[in-house]
CSV table of C-alpha atoms in Angstrom, one decimal:
chain,number,residue,atom,x,y,z
V,24,UNK,CA,103.7,144.0,-95.2
V,25,UNK,CA,101.4,143.6,-98.1
V,26,UNK,CA,101.8,140.4,-100.1
V,27,UNK,CA,101.6,139.9,-103.8
V,28,UNK,CA,101.4,136.8,-106.0
V,29,UNK,CA,102.8,137.3,-109.5
V,30,UNK,CA,102.6,134.9,-112.4
V,31,UNK,CA,105.0,135.6,-115.3
V,32,UNK,CA,106.3,132.9,-117.5
V,33,UNK,CA,110.0,132.6,-116.7
V,34,UNK,CA,110.8,131.9,-120.4
V,35,UNK,CA,109.3,133.0,-123.6
V,36,UNK,CA,110.1,133.1,-127.4
V,37,UNK,CA,110.7,136.5,-128.9
V,38,UNK,CA,107.5,137.9,-130.2
V,39,UNK,CA,105.3,135.7,-128.1
V,40,UNK,CA,102.3,137.2,-126.4
V,41,UNK,CA,102.6,136.4,-122.7
V,42,UNK,CA,100.0,136.5,-120.0
V,43,UNK,CA,100.8,138.1,-116.7
V,44,UNK,CA,98.7,137.7,-113.6
V,45,UNK,CA,99.0,139.6,-110.4
V,46,UNK,CA,97.2,139.3,-107.1
V,47,UNK,CA,97.8,141.9,-104.4
V,48,UNK,CA,96.6,141.8,-100.8
V,49,UNK,CA,94.8,145.0,-100.0
V,50,UNK,CA,91.5,145.8,-98.1
V,51,UNK,CA,90.2,148.1,-100.9
V,52,UNK,CA,88.2,149.9,-98.3
V,53,UNK,CA,85.5,151.8,-100.3
V,54,UNK,CA,84.9,154.7,-97.9
V,55,UNK,CA,81.2,153.9,-97.8
V,56,UNK,CA,81.2,151.4,-95.0
V,57,UNK,CA,80.7,152.2,-91.3
V,58,UNK,CA,82.8,150.6,-88.6
V,59,UNK,CA,81.4,149.1,-85.4
V,60,UNK,CA,81.3,152.6,-83.9
V,61,UNK,CA,79.0,153.9,-86.6
V,62,UNK,CA,81.7,156.2,-88.1
V,63,UNK,CA,82.6,155.9,-91.8
V,64,UNK,CA,85.8,153.9,-92.4
V,65,UNK,CA,88.0,156.2,-94.5
V,66,UNK,CA,88.5,155.2,-98.1
V,67,UNK,CA,91.7,153.3,-98.8
V,68,UNK,CA,92.0,151.7,-102.1
V,69,UNK,CA,94.8,151.0,-104.6
V,70,UNK,CA,94.2,153.8,-107.0
V,71,UNK,CA,96.9,153.0,-109.5
V,72,UNK,CA,98.7,149.9,-110.8
V,73,UNK,CA,101.5,150.0,-113.3
V,74,UNK,CA,103.9,147.5,-114.9
V,75,UNK,CA,107.1,148.4,-116.7
V,76,UNK,CA,109.1,146.1,-118.8
V,77,UNK,CA,112.8,147.1,-119.0
V,78,UNK,CA,111.7,150.6,-118.0
V,79,UNK,CA,108.9,151.1,-120.4
V,80,UNK,CA,105.3,151.1,-119.2
V,81,UNK,CA,103.5,148.2,-120.8
V,82,UNK,CA,100.3,148.3,-118.7
V,83,UNK,CA,98.7,150.6,-116.2
V,84,UNK,CA,95.3,151.0,-114.6
V,85,UNK,CA,93.4,153.4,-112.5
V,86,UNK,CA,91.3,151.6,-109.9
V,87,UNK,CA,88.1,152.8,-108.2
V,88,UNK,CA,85.8,151.8,-105.3
V,89,UNK,CA,83.7,148.6,-106.0
V,90,UNK,CA,86.8,146.7,-107.0
V,91,UNK,CA,87.1,143.7,-104.6
V,92,UNK,CA,89.6,143.4,-101.8
V,93,UNK,CA,92.9,141.7,-102.9
V,94,UNK,CA,92.5,142.8,-106.5
V,95,UNK,CA,93.6,140.4,-109.3
V,96,UNK,CA,94.8,142.0,-112.4
V,97,UNK,CA,95.9,140.2,-115.5
V,98,UNK,CA,97.1,141.5,-118.9
V,99,UNK,CA,99.3,140.5,-121.8
V,100,UNK,CA,102.4,141.9,-123.3
V,101,UNK,CA,104.8,140.9,-126.1
V,102,UNK,CA,108.0,139.3,-125.1
V,103,UNK,CA,110.6,141.4,-126.7
V,104,UNK,CA,113.9,140.9,-124.8
V,105,UNK,CA,115.1,139.3,-121.6
V,106,UNK,CA,114.8,141.6,-118.6
V,107,UNK,CA,112.8,142.7,-115.7
V,108,UNK,CA,109.1,143.5,-115.1
V,109,UNK,CA,108.5,145.9,-112.3
V,110,UNK,CA,105.0,146.0,-110.8
V,111,UNK,CA,103.8,148.9,-108.6
V,112,UNK,CA,100.6,149.4,-106.7
V,113,UNK,CA,99.9,152.8,-105.1
V,114,UNK,CA,97.0,153.3,-102.6
V,115,UNK,CA,95.2,156.3,-101.2
V,116,UNK,CA,97.6,156.5,-98.3
V,117,UNK,CA,100.3,157.1,-100.8
V,118,UNK,CA,102.0,153.9,-100.1
V,119,UNK,CA,103.6,152.1,-103.1
V,120,UNK,CA,104.4,148.5,-103.1
V,121,UNK,CA,106.9,147.4,-105.7
V,122,UNK,CA,107.7,143.8,-106.9
V,123,UNK,CA,109.8,142.6,-109.7
V,124,UNK,CA,109.9,139.5,-111.9
V,125,UNK,CA,112.5,138.3,-114.4
V,126,UNK,CA,111.8,137.0,-117.9
V,127,UNK,CA,114.1,135.2,-120.3
V,128,UNK,CA,113.4,135.7,-124.0
V,129,UNK,CA,115.0,133.3,-126.4
H,6,UNK,CA,78.6,144.9,-96.1
H,7,UNK,CA,77.9,142.0,-93.8
H,8,UNK,CA,74.5,143.4,-92.9
H,9,UNK,CA,73.4,143.7,-96.5
H,10,UNK,CA,74.6,140.2,-97.3
H,11,UNK,CA,72.8,138.6,-94.4
H,12,UNK,CA,69.6,140.5,-95.1
H,13,UNK,CA,69.8,139.1,-98.6
H,14,UNK,CA,70.3,135.6,-97.2
H,15,UNK,CA,67.3,136.0,-94.9
H,16,UNK,CA,65.0,136.6,-97.8
H,17,UNK,CA,66.4,133.5,-99.5
H,18,UNK,CA,66.0,131.4,-96.4
H,19,UNK,CA,62.5,132.6,-95.7
H,20,UNK,CA,61.5,131.8,-99.3
H,21,UNK,CA,62.9,128.4,-99.0
H,22,UNK,CA,60.6,127.8,-96.0
H,23,UNK,CA,57.6,127.6,-98.3
H,24,UNK,CA,59.2,125.0,-100.4
H,25,UNK,CA,60.8,122.9,-97.7
H,26,UNK,CA,57.7,122.4,-95.7
H,27,UNK,CA,56.2,120.1,-98.3
H,28,UNK,CA,59.4,118.0,-98.8
H,29,UNK,CA,59.8,114.8,-96.9
H,30,UNK,CA,63.1,113.9,-95.3
H,31,UNK,CA,65.4,111.7,-97.3
H,32,UNK,CA,68.4,109.6,-96.3
H,33,UNK,CA,70.9,111.2,-94.0
H,34,UNK,CA,74.5,110.1,-94.7
H,35,UNK,CA,75.2,110.2,-98.5
H,36,UNK,CA,77.2,107.1,-99.6
H,37,UNK,CA,80.8,108.0,-100.3
H,38,UNK,CA,80.4,107.9,-104.1
H,39,UNK,CA,77.7,110.6,-103.9
H,40,UNK,CA,79.6,112.9,-101.7
H,41,UNK,CA,80.5,116.2,-103.3
H,42,UNK,CA,82.6,119.0,-102.0
H,43,UNK,CA,81.3,122.6,-102.2
H,44,UNK,CA,84.0,122.9,-104.9
H,45,UNK,CA,81.9,120.7,-107.2
H,46,UNK,CA,79.0,123.1,-107.0
H,47,UNK,CA,81.0,126.2,-108.0
H,48,UNK,CA,81.3,127.7,-111.5
H,49,UNK,CA,84.4,127.1,-113.6
H,50,UNK,CA,85.8,130.5,-112.8
H,51,UNK,CA,85.8,130.0,-109.0
H,52,UNK,CA,87.1,126.4,-109.5
H,53,UNK,CA,90.0,127.8,-111.6
H,54,UNK,CA,90.7,130.4,-108.9
H,55,UNK,CA,91.0,127.7,-106.2
H,56,UNK,CA,93.1,125.4,-108.4
H,57,UNK,CA,95.8,128.0,-109.3
H,58,UNK,CA,97.9,128.9,-106.3
H,59,UNK,CA,98.9,132.2,-108.0
H,60,UNK,CA,95.2,133.2,-108.4
H,61,UNK,CA,93.8,131.8,-105.1
H,62,UNK,CA,93.6,134.8,-102.7
H,63,UNK,CA,93.7,132.3,-99.8
H,64,UNK,CA,97.3,131.8,-100.6
H,65,UNK,CA,98.0,135.4,-99.5
H,66,UNK,CA,97.0,134.3,-96.1
H,67,UNK,CA,99.1,131.2,-96.3
H,68,UNK,CA,102.1,133.4,-97.1
H,69,UNK,CA,101.4,135.5,-94.0
H,70,UNK,CA,101.1,132.2,-92.0
H,71,UNK,CA,104.4,131.0,-93.3
H,72,UNK,CA,106.1,134.2,-92.2
H,73,UNK,CA,104.6,133.8,-88.8
H,74,UNK,CA,105.7,130.2,-88.6
H,75,UNK,CA,109.3,131.4,-89.0
H,76,UNK,CA,109.2,134.5,-86.8
H,77,UNK,CA,110.3,134.4,-83.1
H,78,UNK,CA,107.4,135.3,-80.8
H,79,UNK,CA,106.5,135.6,-77.1
H,80,UNK,CA,108.8,135.8,-74.1
H,81,UNK,CA,110.6,132.7,-75.3
H,82,UNK,CA,111.4,134.3,-78.6
H,83,UNK,CA,111.0,130.9,-80.2
H,84,UNK,CA,109.4,130.5,-83.6
H,85,UNK,CA,107.1,127.6,-84.5
H,86,UNK,CA,109.9,126.4,-86.8
H,87,UNK,CA,112.3,126.4,-83.9
H,88,UNK,CA,110.4,123.4,-82.4
H,89,UNK,CA,108.6,121.9,-85.4
H,90,UNK,CA,111.2,122.5,-88.2
H,91,UNK,CA,109.9,122.4,-91.7
H,92,UNK,CA,106.1,122.5,-91.7
H,93,UNK,CA,106.0,120.6,-94.9
H,94,UNK,CA,107.3,117.6,-92.9
H,95,UNK,CA,106.1,118.1,-89.4
H,96,UNK,CA,102.6,119.4,-90.2
H,97,UNK,CA,101.8,117.0,-93.0
H,98,UNK,CA,98.4,115.4,-92.3
H,99,UNK,CA,98.0,117.2,-89.0
H,100,UNK,CA,95.0,119.4,-90.0
H,101,UNK,CA,93.2,116.4,-91.5
H,102,UNK,CA,92.8,114.7,-88.1
H,103,UNK,CA,91.5,117.7,-86.1
H,104,UNK,CA,89.4,118.1,-83.9
H,105,UNK,CA,90.8,115.4,-81.6
H,106,UNK,CA,90.8,114.6,-77.9
H,107,UNK,CA,93.0,116.9,-75.8
H,108,UNK,CA,94.7,114.5,-73.4
H,109,UNK,CA,95.0,117.2,-70.7
H,110,UNK,CA,91.4,118.2,-70.6
H,111,UNK,CA,89.8,115.1,-72.0
H,112,UNK,CA,87.6,117.3,-74.3
H,113,UNK,CA,87.9,117.8,-78.0
H,114,UNK,CA,90.2,120.5,-79.3
H,115,UNK,CA,90.2,122.0,-82.8
H,116,UNK,CA,93.3,123.0,-84.8
H,117,UNK,CA,92.9,126.6,-83.9
H,118,UNK,CA,92.8,125.7,-80.2
H,119,UNK,CA,95.9,123.5,-80.6
H,120,UNK,CA,97.9,126.2,-82.3
H,121,UNK,CA,96.8,128.6,-79.5
H,122,UNK,CA,98.2,126.2,-76.9
H,123,UNK,CA,101.6,126.4,-78.5
H,124,UNK,CA,101.3,130.2,-78.8
H,125,UNK,CA,100.4,130.6,-75.1
H,126,UNK,CA,102.1,127.7,-73.3
H,127,UNK,CA,105.2,127.1,-75.4
H,128,UNK,CA,106.0,130.5,-77.0
H,129,UNK,CA,104.5,132.4,-74.0
H,130,UNK,CA,102.9,134.8,-76.5
H,131,UNK,CA,99.5,136.5,-76.3
H,132,UNK,CA,96.6,134.3,-77.6
H,133,UNK,CA,95.6,135.1,-81.1
H,134,UNK,CA,91.9,136.1,-81.3
H,135,UNK,CA,89.8,133.6,-83.2
H,136,UNK,CA,88.9,134.8,-86.7
H,137,UNK,CA,91.6,137.5,-86.6
H,138,UNK,CA,93.9,137.8,-89.6
H,139,UNK,CA,96.8,136.1,-87.8
H,140,UNK,CA,95.0,133.1,-86.4
H,141,UNK,CA,93.5,132.5,-89.9
H,142,UNK,CA,96.8,132.8,-91.6
H,143,UNK,CA,98.6,130.3,-89.3
H,144,UNK,CA,95.7,127.9,-89.5
H,145,UNK,CA,95.7,128.2,-93.3
H,146,UNK,CA,99.4,127.6,-93.5
H,147,UNK,CA,99.2,124.5,-91.3
H,148,UNK,CA,96.1,123.4,-93.1
H,149,UNK,CA,97.8,123.6,-96.5
H,150,UNK,CA,100.3,120.9,-95.4
H,151,UNK,CA,97.3,118.4,-95.5
H,152,UNK,CA,96.0,119.5,-98.9
H,153,UNK,CA,95.2,116.6,-101.1
H,154,UNK,CA,95.2,114.1,-98.2
H,155,UNK,CA,92.0,112.4,-97.0
H,156,UNK,CA,90.2,113.9,-94.0
H,157,UNK,CA,91.1,111.4,-91.3
H,158,UNK,CA,89.1,112.0,-88.1
H,159,UNK,CA,90.5,109.7,-85.4
H,160,UNK,CA,88.5,106.6,-84.6
H,161,UNK,CA,88.7,107.4,-80.9
H,162,UNK,CA,85.8,106.1,-78.8
H,163,UNK,CA,86.3,108.9,-76.3
H,164,UNK,CA,85.2,111.3,-79.0
H,165,UNK,CA,82.0,109.5,-79.7
H,166,UNK,CA,79.7,111.3,-77.2
H,167,UNK,CA,80.9,114.7,-78.5
H,168,UNK,CA,80.4,113.6,-82.2
H,169,UNK,CA,76.9,112.4,-81.2
H,170,UNK,CA,76.2,115.7,-79.6
H,171,UNK,CA,77.3,117.4,-82.9
H,172,UNK,CA,75.0,115.1,-84.9
H,173,UNK,CA,72.1,116.0,-82.6
H,174,UNK,CA,72.8,119.7,-83.3
H,175,UNK,CA,72.9,119.0,-87.0
H,176,UNK,CA,69.5,117.4,-87.0
H,177,UNK,CA,67.8,119.7,-84.5
H,178,UNK,CA,65.5,122.4,-85.9
H,179,UNK,CA,66.7,125.9,-84.8
H,180,UNK,CA,65.9,129.6,-85.2
H,181,UNK,CA,62.8,131.4,-86.1
H,182,UNK,CA,62.7,129.7,-89.4
H,183,UNK,CA,62.9,126.4,-87.6
H,184,UNK,CA,65.3,124.6,-90.0
H,185,UNK,CA,67.9,121.9,-89.1
H,186,UNK,CA,71.2,121.8,-90.9
H,187,UNK,CA,70.1,118.4,-92.2
H,188,UNK,CA,67.0,119.7,-93.9
H,189,UNK,CA,69.1,121.8,-96.2
H,190,UNK,CA,72.4,119.9,-96.5
H,191,UNK,CA,71.0,116.3,-96.6
H,192,UNK,CA,67.5,116.6,-97.8
H,193,UNK,CA,68.0,119.5,-100.2
H,194,UNK,CA,71.7,119.3,-101.2
H,195,UNK,CA,72.0,120.0,-104.9
H,196,UNK,CA,68.9,122.2,-104.8
H,197,UNK,CA,69.1,126.0,-104.7
H,198,UNK,CA,68.5,128.7,-102.1
H,199,UNK,CA,67.8,131.7,-104.2
H,200,UNK,CA,70.6,131.6,-106.7
H,201,UNK,CA,73.0,129.8,-104.4
H,202,UNK,CA,73.4,126.0,-104.8
H,203,UNK,CA,73.0,124.2,-101.5
H,204,UNK,CA,76.1,122.1,-100.9
H,205,UNK,CA,76.4,119.0,-98.8
H,206,UNK,CA,78.3,120.9,-96.1
H,207,UNK,CA,81.6,119.1,-96.2
H,208,UNK,CA,84.3,121.0,-94.2
H,209,UNK,CA,87.1,120.2,-96.7
H,210,UNK,CA,88.4,123.7,-97.5
H,211,UNK,CA,88.8,125.6,-94.3
H,212,UNK,CA,89.9,128.2,-93.7
H,213,UNK,CA,88.3,129.3,-97.0
H,214,UNK,CA,88.6,132.4,-99.0
H,215,UNK,CA,85.0,133.4,-99.4
H,216,UNK,CA,84.4,135.9,-102.2
H,217,UNK,CA,81.4,137.3,-100.3
H,218,UNK,CA,83.6,138.0,-97.3
H,219,UNK,CA,86.6,139.1,-99.4
H,220,UNK,CA,88.8,137.5,-96.9
H,221,UNK,CA,89.7,134.2,-95.3
H,222,UNK,CA,87.3,132.8,-92.8
H,223,UNK,CA,86.9,129.8,-90.6
H,224,UNK,CA,84.4,126.9,-90.6
H,225,UNK,CA,82.8,128.5,-87.5
H,226,UNK,CA,82.3,131.7,-89.4
H,227,UNK,CA,80.6,129.8,-92.2
H,228,UNK,CA,78.4,128.0,-89.7
H,229,UNK,CA,77.5,131.2,-88.0
H,230,UNK,CA,76.3,132.5,-91.4
H,231,UNK,CA,74.1,129.5,-91.8
H,232,UNK,CA,72.7,129.9,-88.3
H,233,UNK,CA,72.0,133.6,-88.8
H,234,UNK,CA,70.2,132.6,-92.0
H,235,UNK,CA,67.8,130.5,-90.1
H,236,UNK,CA,67.5,133.4,-87.6
H,237,UNK,CA,69.0,131.3,-84.8
H,238,UNK,CA,71.4,132.8,-82.2
H,239,UNK,CA,74.8,131.6,-83.5
H,240,UNK,CA,77.1,129.8,-81.1
H,241,UNK,CA,80.1,131.7,-80.0
H,242,UNK,CA,83.5,131.2,-81.7
H,243,UNK,CA,85.4,128.4,-80.0
H,244,UNK,CA,82.3,127.1,-78.2
H,245,UNK,CA,82.0,123.4,-77.5
H,246,UNK,CA,78.9,123.3,-79.7
H,247,UNK,CA,80.9,124.3,-82.7
H,248,UNK,CA,83.7,121.9,-82.0
H,249,UNK,CA,81.1,119.1,-81.6
H,250,UNK,CA,79.5,120.1,-84.9
H,251,UNK,CA,82.9,120.1,-86.6
H,252,UNK,CA,83.6,116.6,-85.2
H,253,UNK,CA,80.4,115.4,-86.8
H,254,UNK,CA,80.9,117.2,-90.1
H,255,UNK,CA,84.5,115.8,-90.4
H,256,UNK,CA,83.2,112.3,-89.6
H,257,UNK,CA,80.5,112.7,-92.3
H,258,UNK,CA,83.2,113.8,-94.8
H,259,UNK,CA,85.9,111.3,-93.7
H,260,UNK,CA,88.1,110.3,-96.6
H,261,UNK,CA,87.3,113.3,-98.7
H,262,UNK,CA,90.2,115.4,-99.9
H,263,UNK,CA,91.4,118.4,-97.9
H,264,UNK,CA,91.4,121.5,-100.1
H,265,UNK,CA,92.7,124.2,-97.8
H,266,UNK,CA,92.7,127.0,-98.7
H,267,UNK,CA,89.4,126.5,-100.5
H,268,UNK,CA,87.6,129.3,-102.5
H,269,UNK,CA,83.8,129.6,-102.1
H,270,UNK,CA,81.3,132.1,-103.4
């Protein structure tokens, strides 16, 4: 199973800008490399990342080759209400990894 | 990817040859106060990456290792935890003393070798290939339990001949470029090879997450990179030469803080 490290402040004041950091394990195989048999290793990268906050998309990104393995993505959002952040990473094989984090807004 | 990176390194190493030839050898062992980890030579971004467990990609491997620690394996279906319990207690300080003398064979054994003994003899599971993802993950997880503790190589007289053999390798010129480890890491530490700072070669962070590799890797992989750079035939993974070198490097770095999992450029 792929592993992710997610850093979301557990508590924030309403209206605060909070920084969110994510680190996802993934080979990010570019499709340009050859294996030991000389054949091209098929491309397999995370092509889309998205984060929803209580159901609403607050950040999304398309990823391309030349982004390192185990991509680190950080962004900010405004703490509006207590709830759940849902993170999803989708790769070329169509596999989607989903992780959640809770935030309490006071 | 590996090919391109080592080609680049070769150019750097060859260029250094011109500079090094005119330098005279300085003192070998740096006094403790002058010892610097490779961490100290990194830029602030890489340092911050290592220091924050939620940004350090080596921690992804540690999480894999923790899952393996708790998973039953082999014909015995015993997990590491079944015998050793909570690694935070039982593995505390363990990595800091390896390699040490294996009482059964009377030869030095490194941490990877010791873990493998438990895999094969005690779990009756297949040996994990060195440098494979699983072996690195378990080693990183066990290594993390010594983080912040001083490297404590055992003061065991029976290890002395092996450490001396490691020191001899460290000071011996090798490869087509005819460099010894000491010429770079003692005489020219703090200088540059191309754009890369030359560190003092302290093995404090292993296994490390090396940005160039985009993965975890062992000290032996690092040493193979240095050997290929001097156009020497690198020793094999797990060879006695590498374990002797590690004994010497650990002795040289004794008392320095374990950083596992380190981040390096």
